[in-house]
Amino acid sequence: MITVKNTVKASLEKVWEFWNKPEHVKNWSFASPDWHTPYAESDLREGGKFKSTMAAKDGSMSFDFEGEFTLVQPNSALQYVMADGRKVEIKFTETPGGVEIIESFDPETQNPEDMQRDGWQAILDNFKNYAENN
């Protein structure tokens, strides 16, 4: 698995809400400023599905990021299986410096692992910026 992490200076409840509610996901779930997430939905429960569309702002390409939750522990942990069968685990831990988010995921085989790590880290960094400034 590949792991990325960051610490967000916000309450655990706010971090959980901003991570999971579609109206917030649309504001941070993309790796660079020339992309956006125009659509997001989530049924946050074990067995529930989620889907978001990541798209280039110039309309040149887009893809759906989707899967099914296999574990939902409010304010603590999420696990899901993506549509392609890869697994993701996310842990939220309150620390004196804020909420530490550790996200681990199975790599895909098309792109180098360092590219995948950098992309997921950029999205996590966007989340940190959004959660700390809204």
Backbone as JSON Lines, residues from 0, in Angstrom:
{"i":0,"aa":"M","n":[0.84,-1.19,0.0],"ca":[0.0,0.0,0.0],"c":[0.88,1.25,0.0]}
{"i":1,"aa":"I","n":[0.34,2.31,-0.56],"ca":[0.99,3.62,-0.54],"c":[0.3,4.42,0.56]}
{"i":2,"aa":"T","n":[1.08,5.18,1.34],"ca":[0.5,5.97,2.43],"c":[0.86,7.44,2.27]}
{"i":3,"aa":"V","n":[-0.15,8.3,2.49],"ca":[0.03,9.75,2.56],"c":[-0.57,10.21,3.87]}
{"i":4,"aa":"K","n":[-0.08,11.35,4.38],"ca":[-0.64,11.85,5.63],"c":[-0.45,13.35,5.74]}
{"i":5,"aa":"N","n":[-1.24,13.92,6.64],"ca":[-1.17,15.34,6.93],"c":[-1.87,15.59,8.25]}
{"i":6,"aa":"T","n":[-1.59,16.72,8.86],"ca":[-2.27,17.12,10.09],"c":[-3.03,18.4,9.82]}
{"i":7,"aa":"V","n":[-4.32,18.38,10.13],"ca":[-5.22,19.5,9.86],"c":[-5.55,20.2,11.16]}
{"i":8,"aa":"K","n":[-5.33,21.51,11.2],"ca":[-5.63,22.29,12.4],"c":[-7.11,22.66,12.4]}
{"i":9,"aa":"A","n":[-7.92,21.72,12.84],"ca":[-9.37,21.9,12.92],"c":[-9.89,20.83,13.88]}
{"i":10,"aa":"S","n":[-11.13,20.97,14.29],"ca":[-11.71,19.97,15.18],"c":[-11.94,18.66,14.44]}
{"i":11,"aa":"L","n":[-11.96,17.57,15.18],"ca":[-12.21,16.26,14.6],"c":[-13.57,16.22,13.92]}
{"i":12,"aa":"E","n":[-14.57,16.83,14.53],"ca":[-15.92,16.84,13.96],"c":[-15.94,17.58,12.63]}
{"i":13,"aa":"K","n":[-15.24,18.72,12.55],"ca":[-15.2,19.49,11.31],"c":[-14.45,18.71,10.22]}
{"i":14,"aa":"V","n":[-13.33,18.1,10.59],"ca":[-12.57,17.32,9.62],"c":[-13.43,16.2,9.05]}
{"i":15,"aa":"W","n":[-14.13,15.47,9.91],"ca":[-14.98,14.37,9.48],"c":[-16.07,14.88,8.53]}
{"i":16,"aa":"E","n":[-16.72,15.97,8.9],"ca":[-17.79,16.54,8.06],"c":[-17.26,16.98,6.71]}
{"i":17,"aa":"F","n":[-16.15,17.73,6.7],"ca":[-15.61,18.25,5.46],"c":[-15.08,17.12,4.57]}
{"i":18,"aa":"W","n":[-14.59,16.04,5.18],"ca":[-14.08,14.91,4.41],"c":[-15.22,14.15,3.72]}
{"i":19,"aa":"N","n":[-16.39,14.08,4.36],"ca":[-17.44,13.17,3.93],"c":[-18.66,13.8,3.27]}
{"i":20,"aa":"K","n":[-18.98,15.04,3.54],"ca":[-20.19,15.62,2.96],"c":[-19.91,16.1,1.53]}
{"i":21,"aa":"P","n":[-20.74,15.65,0.57],"ca":[-20.5,15.99,-0.84],"c":[-20.34,17.48,-1.12]}
{"i":22,"aa":"E","n":[-21.08,18.33,-0.4],"ca":[-20.96,19.77,-0.67],"c":[-19.57,20.29,-0.31]}
{"i":23,"aa":"H","n":[-18.86,19.6,0.57],"ca":[-17.48,19.97,0.89],"c":[-16.49,19.25,-0.04]}
{"i":24,"aa":"V","n":[-16.74,17.98,-0.32],"ca":[-15.85,17.19,-1.18],"c":[-15.62,17.93,-2.51]}
{"i":25,"aa":"K","n":[-16.67,18.56,-3.04],"ca":[-16.55,19.27,-4.32],"c":[-15.54,20.42,-4.26]}
{"i":26,"aa":"N","n":[-15.22,20.89,-3.04],"ca":[-14.33,22.03,-2.89],"c":[-12.86,21.68,-2.69]}
{"i":27,"aa":"W","n":[-12.54,20.39,-2.52],"ca":[-11.14,20.05,-2.26],"c":[-10.63,18.79,-2.98]}
{"i":28,"aa":"S","n":[-11.5,17.98,-3.55],"ca":[-11.09,16.67,-4.07],"c":[-10.55,16.74,-5.5]}
{"i":29,"aa":"F","n":[-9.37,17.34,-5.64],"ca":[-8.67,17.41,-6.92],"c":[-7.21,17.73,-6.62]}
{"i":30,"aa":"A","n":[-6.33,17.34,-7.53],"ca":[-4.89,17.42,-7.25],"c":[-4.22,18.73,-7.67]}
{"i":31,"aa":"S","n":[-4.85,19.49,-8.56],"ca":[-4.23,20.73,-9.01],"c":[-5.3,21.77,-9.34]}
{"i":32,"aa":"P","n":[-4.92,23.05,-9.34],"ca":[-5.9,24.13,-9.55],"c":[-6.61,24.1,-10.9]}
{"i":33,"aa":"D","n":[-6.04,23.4,-11.9],"ca":[-6.69,23.34,-13.22],"c":[-7.73,22.21,-13.3]}
{"i":34,"aa":"W","n":[-7.97,21.54,-12.17],"ca":[-9.0,20.51,-12.07],"c":[-10.03,20.93,-11.05]}
{"i":35,"aa":"H","n":[-11.19,20.28,-11.09],"ca":[-12.23,20.52,-10.09],"c":[-13.08,19.27,-9.95]}
{"i":36,"aa":"T","n":[-13.99,19.29,-8.98],"ca":[-14.9,18.17,-8.75],"c":[-16.32,18.72,-8.83]}
{"i":37,"aa":"P","n":[-16.91,18.69,-10.03],"ca":[-18.24,19.28,-10.2],"c":[-19.37,18.44,-9.61]}
{"i":38,"aa":"Y","n":[-19.11,17.17,-9.3],"ca":[-20.18,16.3,-8.81],"c":[-19.64,15.4,-7.71]}
{"i":39,"aa":"A","n":[-20.42,15.25,-6.64],"ca":[-20.07,14.3,-5.57],"c":[-21.34,13.83,-4.88]}
{"i":40,"aa":"E","n":[-21.36,12.54,-4.53],"ca":[-22.46,11.98,-3.75],"c":[-21.86,10.94,-2.81]}
{"i":41,"aa":"S","n":[-22.53,10.7,-1.68],"ca":[-22.02,9.73,-0.73],"c":[-23.13,9.21,0.17]}
{"i":42,"aa":"D","n":[-23.19,7.9,0.31],"ca":[-24.08,7.23,1.25],"c":[-23.17,6.66,2.33]}
{"i":43,"aa":"L","n":[-22.88,7.48,3.34],"ca":[-21.85,7.18,4.33],"c":[-22.32,6.16,5.35]}
{"i":44,"aa":"R","n":[-22.21,4.89,4.96],"ca":[-22.53,3.76,5.84],"c":[-21.85,2.54,5.24]}
{"i":45,"aa":"E","n":[-21.61,1.54,6.08],"ca":[-21.02,0.32,5.56],"c":[-21.96,-0.28,4.51]}
{"i":46,"aa":"G","n":[-21.44,-0.55,3.33],"ca":[-22.25,-1.01,2.21],"c":[-22.76,0.12,1.34]}
{"i":47,"aa":"G","n":[-22.61,1.37,1.82],"ca":[-23.03,2.54,1.04],"c":[-22.0,2.86,-0.03]}
{"i":48,"aa":"K","n":[-22.47,3.51,-1.08],"ca":[-21.59,3.84,-2.2],"c":[-21.31,5.34,-2.24]}
{"i":49,"aa":"F","n":[-20.2,5.68,-2.87],"ca":[-19.86,7.09,-3.09],"c":[-19.38,7.24,-4.53]}
{"i":50,"aa":"K","n":[-19.47,8.46,-5.02],"ca":[-19.0,8.75,-6.37],"c":[-18.73,10.24,-6.47]}
{"i":51,"aa":"S","n":[-17.61,10.59,-7.08],"ca":[-17.34,11.98,-7.42],"c":[-16.71,12.01,-8.8]}
{"i":52,"aa":"T","n":[-16.91,13.11,-9.48],"ca":[-16.34,13.31,-10.81],"c":[-15.23,14.33,-10.71]}
{"i":53,"aa":"M","n":[-14.04,13.93,-11.1],"ca":[-12.91,14.85,-11.17],"c":[-12.74,15.22,-12.64]}
{"i":54,"aa":"A","n":[-12.61,16.51,-12.92],"ca":[-12.57,16.96,-14.3],"c":[-11.6,18.11,-14.49]}
{"i":55,"aa":"A","n":[-10.95,18.13,-15.65],"ca":[-10.12,19.27,-16.02],"c":[-11.06,20.46,-16.25]}
{"i":56,"aa":"K","n":[-10.69,21.62,-15.74],"ca":[-11.55,22.8,-15.89],"c":[-11.74,23.19,-17.35]}
{"i":57,"aa":"D","n":[-10.78,22.83,-18.22],"ca":[-10.92,23.17,-19.64],"c":[-11.78,22.16,-20.4]}
{"i":58,"aa":"G","n":[-12.3,21.15,-19.69],"ca":[-13.19,20.18,-20.32],"c":[-12.48,19.09,-21.11]}
{"i":59,"aa":"S","n":[-11.16,19.04,-21.06],"ca":[-10.41,18.09,-21.89],"c":[-10.51,16.65,-21.4]}
{"i":60,"aa":"M","n":[-10.74,16.44,-20.1],"ca":[-10.89,15.07,-19.6],"c":[-11.56,15.06,-18.24]}
{"i":61,"aa":"S","n":[-12.14,13.9,-17.9],"ca":[-12.74,13.72,-16.58],"c":[-12.8,12.23,-16.28]}
{"i":62,"aa":"F","n":[-12.96,11.92,-15.02],"ca":[-13.14,10.53,-14.63],"c":[-13.94,10.48,-13.33]}
{"i":63,"aa":"D","n":[-14.6,9.35,-13.11],"ca":[-15.35,9.14,-11.88],"c":[-14.49,8.38,-10.89]}
{"i":64,"aa":"F","n":[-14.52,8.82,-9.66],"ca":[-13.86,8.16,-8.54],"c":[-14.99,7.6,-7.7]}
{"i":65,"aa":"E","n":[-15.09,6.27,-7.62],"ca":[-16.23,5.68,-6.94],"c":[-15.87,4.39,-6.23]}
{"i":66,"aa":"G","n":[-16.73,4.04,-5.28],"ca":[-16.49,2.81,-4.54],"c":[-17.59,2.55,-3.53]}
{"i":67,"aa":"E","n":[-17.3,1.59,-2.64],"ca":[-18.25,1.18,-1.61],"c":[-17.55,1.14,-0.26]}
{"i":68,"aa":"F","n":[-18.19,1.75,0.73],"ca":[-17.63,1.75,2.09],"c":[-17.71,0.35,2.69]}
{"i":69,"aa":"T","n":[-16.61,-0.1,3.28],"ca":[-16.58,-1.39,3.97],"c":[-16.46,-1.2,5.48]}
{"i":70,"aa":"L","n":[-16.06,0.0,5.92],"ca":[-15.97,0.32,7.34],"c":[-16.23,1.81,7.51]}
{"i":71,"aa":"V","n":[-17.13,2.15,8.41],"ca":[-17.39,3.56,8.75],"c":[-17.42,3.65,10.27]}
{"i":72,"aa":"Q","n":[-16.38,4.24,10.84],"ca":[-16.31,4.51,12.27],"c":[-16.26,6.02,12.42]}
{"i":73,"aa":"P","n":[-17.41,6.67,12.71],"ca":[-17.46,8.13,12.74],"c":[-16.33,8.77,13.55]}
{"i":74,"aa":"N","n":[-15.74,9.8,12.97],"ca":[-14.65,10.58,13.57],"c":[-13.4,9.75,13.84]}
{"i":75,"aa":"S","n":[-13.28,8.57,13.21],"ca":[-12.17,7.69,13.52],"c":[-11.55,7.02,12.29]}
{"i":76,"aa":"A","n":[-12.37,6.32,11.5],"ca":[-11.79,5.54,10.39],"c":[-12.8,5.29,9.28]}
{"i":77,"aa":"L","n":[-12.28,5.17,8.08],"ca":[-13.04,4.78,6.9],"c":[-12.23,3.73,6.15]}
{"i":78,"aa":"Q","n":[-12.94,2.79,5.56],"ca":[-12.32,1.88,4.6],"c":[-13.31,1.74,3.46]}
{"i":79,"aa":"Y","n":[-12.76,1.62,2.26],"ca":[-13.62,1.39,1.11],"c":[-12.88,0.62,0.03]}
{"i":80,"aa":"V","n":[-13.66,0.07,-0.87],"ca":[-13.13,-0.6,-2.04],"c":[-13.54,0.24,-3.25]}
{"i":81,"aa":"M","n":[-12.54,0.62,-4.04],"ca":[-12.83,1.4,-5.25],"c":[-13.45,0.5,-6.31]}
{"i":82,"aa":"A","n":[-14.04,1.09,-7.32],"ca":[-14.72,0.34,-8.37],"c":[-13.8,-0.67,-9.05]}
{"i":83,"aa":"D","n":[-12.5,-0.39,-9.07],"ca":[-11.55,-1.32,-9.71],"c":[-11.03,-2.39,-8.75]}
{"i":84,"aa":"G","n":[-11.56,-2.43,-7.51],"ca":[-11.2,-3.47,-6.55],"c":[-10.08,-3.09,-5.59]}
{"i":85,"aa":"R","n":[-9.44,-1.94,-5.8],"ca":[-8.37,-1.54,-4.88],"c":[-8.95,-1.07,-3.56]}
{"i":86,"aa":"K","n":[-8.21,-1.3,-2.47],"ca":[-8.69,-0.95,-1.14],"c":[-8.02,0.31,-0.62]}
{"i":87,"aa":"V","n":[-8.78,1.05,0.2],"ca":[-8.31,2.29,0.8],"c":[-8.67,2.27,2.28]}
{"i":88,"aa":"E","n":[-7.72,2.69,3.12],"ca":[-7.95,2.82,4.55],"c":[-7.57,4.23,4.98]}
{"i":89,"aa":"I","n":[-8.43,4.88,5.77],"ca":[-8.17,6.23,6.24],"c":[-8.41,6.26,7.75]}
{"i":90,"aa":"K","n":[-7.43,6.83,8.47],"ca":[-7.56,6.97,9.92],"c":[-7.5,8.45,10.28]}
{"i":91,"aa":"F","n":[-8.36,8.85,11.19],"ca":[-8.44,10.22,11.69],"c":[-8.1,10.17,13.18]}
{"i":92,"aa":"T","n":[-7.03,10.84,13.59],"ca":[-6.6,10.79,14.99],"c":[-6.4,12.21,15.52]}
{"i":93,"aa":"E","n":[-7.07,12.51,16.63],"ca":[-6.91,13.81,17.27],"c":[-5.56,13.86,17.96]}
{"i":94,"aa":"T","n":[-4.78,14.91,17.69],"ca":[-3.48,15.1,18.32],"c":[-3.43,16.53,18.87]}
{"i":95,"aa":"P","n":[-2.44,16.86,19.69],"ca":[-2.33,18.24,20.18],"c":[-2.19,19.26,19.05]}
{"i":96,"aa":"G","n":[-1.63,18.86,17.9],"ca":[-1.44,19.77,16.77],"c":[-2.58,19.82,15.78]}
{"i":97,"aa":"G","n":[-3.63,19.02,16.01],"ca":[-4.76,18.97,15.09],"c":[-5.14,17.52,14.81]}
{"i":98,"aa":"V","n":[-5.85,17.31,13.72],"ca":[-6.29,15.95,13.36],"c":[-5.32,15.38,12.33]}
{"i":99,"aa":"E","n":[-4.69,14.28,12.71],"ca":[-3.8,13.6,11.78],"c":[-4.64,12.67,10.9]}
{"i":100,"aa":"I","n":[-4.46,12.81,9.6],"ca":[-5.14,11.93,8.64],"c":[-4.07,11.08,7.98]}
{"i":101,"aa":"I","n":[-4.25,9.76,8.09],"ca":[-3.34,8.82,7.43],"c":[-4.18,8.02,6.44]}
{"i":102,"aa":"E","n":[-3.81,8.12,5.18],"ca":[-4.58,7.49,4.1],"c":[-3.66,6.51,3.38]}
{"i":103,"aa":"S","n":[-4.06,5.24,3.34],"ca":[-3.29,4.2,2.66],"c":[-4.14,3.59,1.56]}
{"i":104,"aa":"F","n":[-3.52,3.34,0.41],"ca":[-4.28,2.82,-0.73],"c":[-3.45,1.85,-1.55]}
{"i":105,"aa":"D","n":[-4.14,0.9,-2.15],"ca":[-3.5,-0.02,-3.09],"c":[-3.16,0.76,-4.35]}
{"i":106,"aa":"P","n":[-1.94,0.65,-4.85],"ca":[-1.6,1.34,-6.09],"c":[-2.24,0.68,-7.31]}
{"i":107,"aa":"E","n":[-2.44,1.48,-8.35],"ca":[-2.86,0.89,-9.62],"c":[-1.6,0.6,-10.43]}
{"i":108,"aa":"T","n":[-1.75,-0.01,-11.58],"ca":[-0.58,-0.48,-12.33],"c":[-0.22,0.4,-13.53]}
{"i":109,"aa":"Q","n":[-1.01,1.44,-13.84],"ca":[-0.74,2.26,-15.02],"c":[0.34,3.31,-14.79]}
{"i":110,"aa":"N","n":[0.39,3.87,-13.59],"ca":[1.28,4.99,-13.31],"c":[2.3,4.61,-12.23]}
{"i":111,"aa":"P","n":[3.49,5.24,-12.27],"ca":[4.49,4.96,-11.24],"c":[3.95,5.29,-9.84]}
{"i":112,"aa":"E","n":[4.41,4.51,-8.86],"ca":[3.9,4.69,-7.49],"c":[4.19,6.08,-6.94]}
{"i":113,"aa":"D","n":[5.36,6.68,-7.28],"ca":[5.64,8.02,-6.78],"c":[4.68,9.05,-7.36]}
{"i":114,"aa":"M","n":[4.24,8.86,-8.59],"ca":[3.26,9.76,-9.2],"c":[1.91,9.62,-8.47]}
{"i":115,"aa":"Q","n":[1.53,8.38,-8.17],"ca":[0.28,8.16,-7.46],"c":[0.35,8.78,-6.07]}
{"i":116,"aa":"R","n":[1.45,8.56,-5.36],"ca":[1.63,9.13,-4.01],"c":[1.53,10.66,-4.08]}
{"i":117,"aa":"D","n":[2.21,11.26,-5.05],"ca":[2.19,12.72,-5.18],"c":[0.78,13.24,-5.45]}
{"i":118,"aa":"G","n":[0.03,12.54,-6.29],"ca":[-1.33,12.97,-6.6],"c":[-2.25,12.88,-5.39]}
{"i":119,"aa":"W","n":[-2.19,11.77,-4.67],"ca":[-3.03,11.61,-3.48],"c":[-2.6,12.6,-2.39]}
{"i":120,"aa":"Q","n":[-1.29,12.86,-2.27],"ca":[-0.82,13.83,-1.29],"c":[-1.31,15.22,-1.65]}
{"i":121,"aa":"A","n":[-1.31,15.57,-2.93],"ca":[-1.79,16.89,-3.36],"c":[-3.27,17.07,-3.0]}
{"i":122,"aa":"I","n":[-4.06,16.02,-3.17],"ca":[-5.48,16.09,-2.81],"c":[-5.61,16.25,-1.3]}
{"i":123,"aa":"L","n":[-4.83,15.51,-0.53],"ca":[-4.87,15.64,0.93],"c":[-4.42,17.04,1.36]}
{"i":124,"aa":"D","n":[-3.43,17.6,0.69],"ca":[-3.0,18.97,0.98],"c":[-4.11,19.97,0.67]}
{"i":125,"aa":"N","n":[-4.86,19.75,-0.43],"ca":[-6.01,20.61,-0.75],"c":[-7.04,20.52,0.36]}
{"i":126,"aa":"F","n":[-7.27,19.3,0.87],"ca":[-8.22,19.13,1.96],"c":[-7.78,19.94,3.18]}
{"i":127,"aa":"K","n":[-6.52,19.82,3.55],"ca":[-5.99,20.57,4.7],"c":[-6.24,22.06,4.53]}
{"i":128,"aa":"N","n":[-5.91,22.59,3.36],"ca":[-6.09,24.01,3.09],"c":[-7.57,24.41,3.19]}
{"i":129,"aa":"Y","n":[-8.43,23.61,2.6],"ca":[-9.88,23.89,2.64],"c":[-10.41,23.84,4.06]}
{"i":130,"aa":"A","n":[-10.08,22.79,4.8],"ca":[-10.61,22.63,6.16],"c":[-10.1,23.7,7.11]}
{"i":131,"aa":"E","n":[-8.86,24.12,6.93],"ca":[-8.3,25.13,7.83],"c":[-8.77,26.53,7.5]}
{"i":132,"aa":"N","n":[-9.26,26.75,6.3],"ca":[-9.61,28.12,5.88],"c":[-11.1,28.33,5.62]}
{"i":133,"aa":"N","n":[-11.94,27.38,6.01],"ca":[-13.39,27.54,5.83],"c":[-14.13,27.19,7.1]}
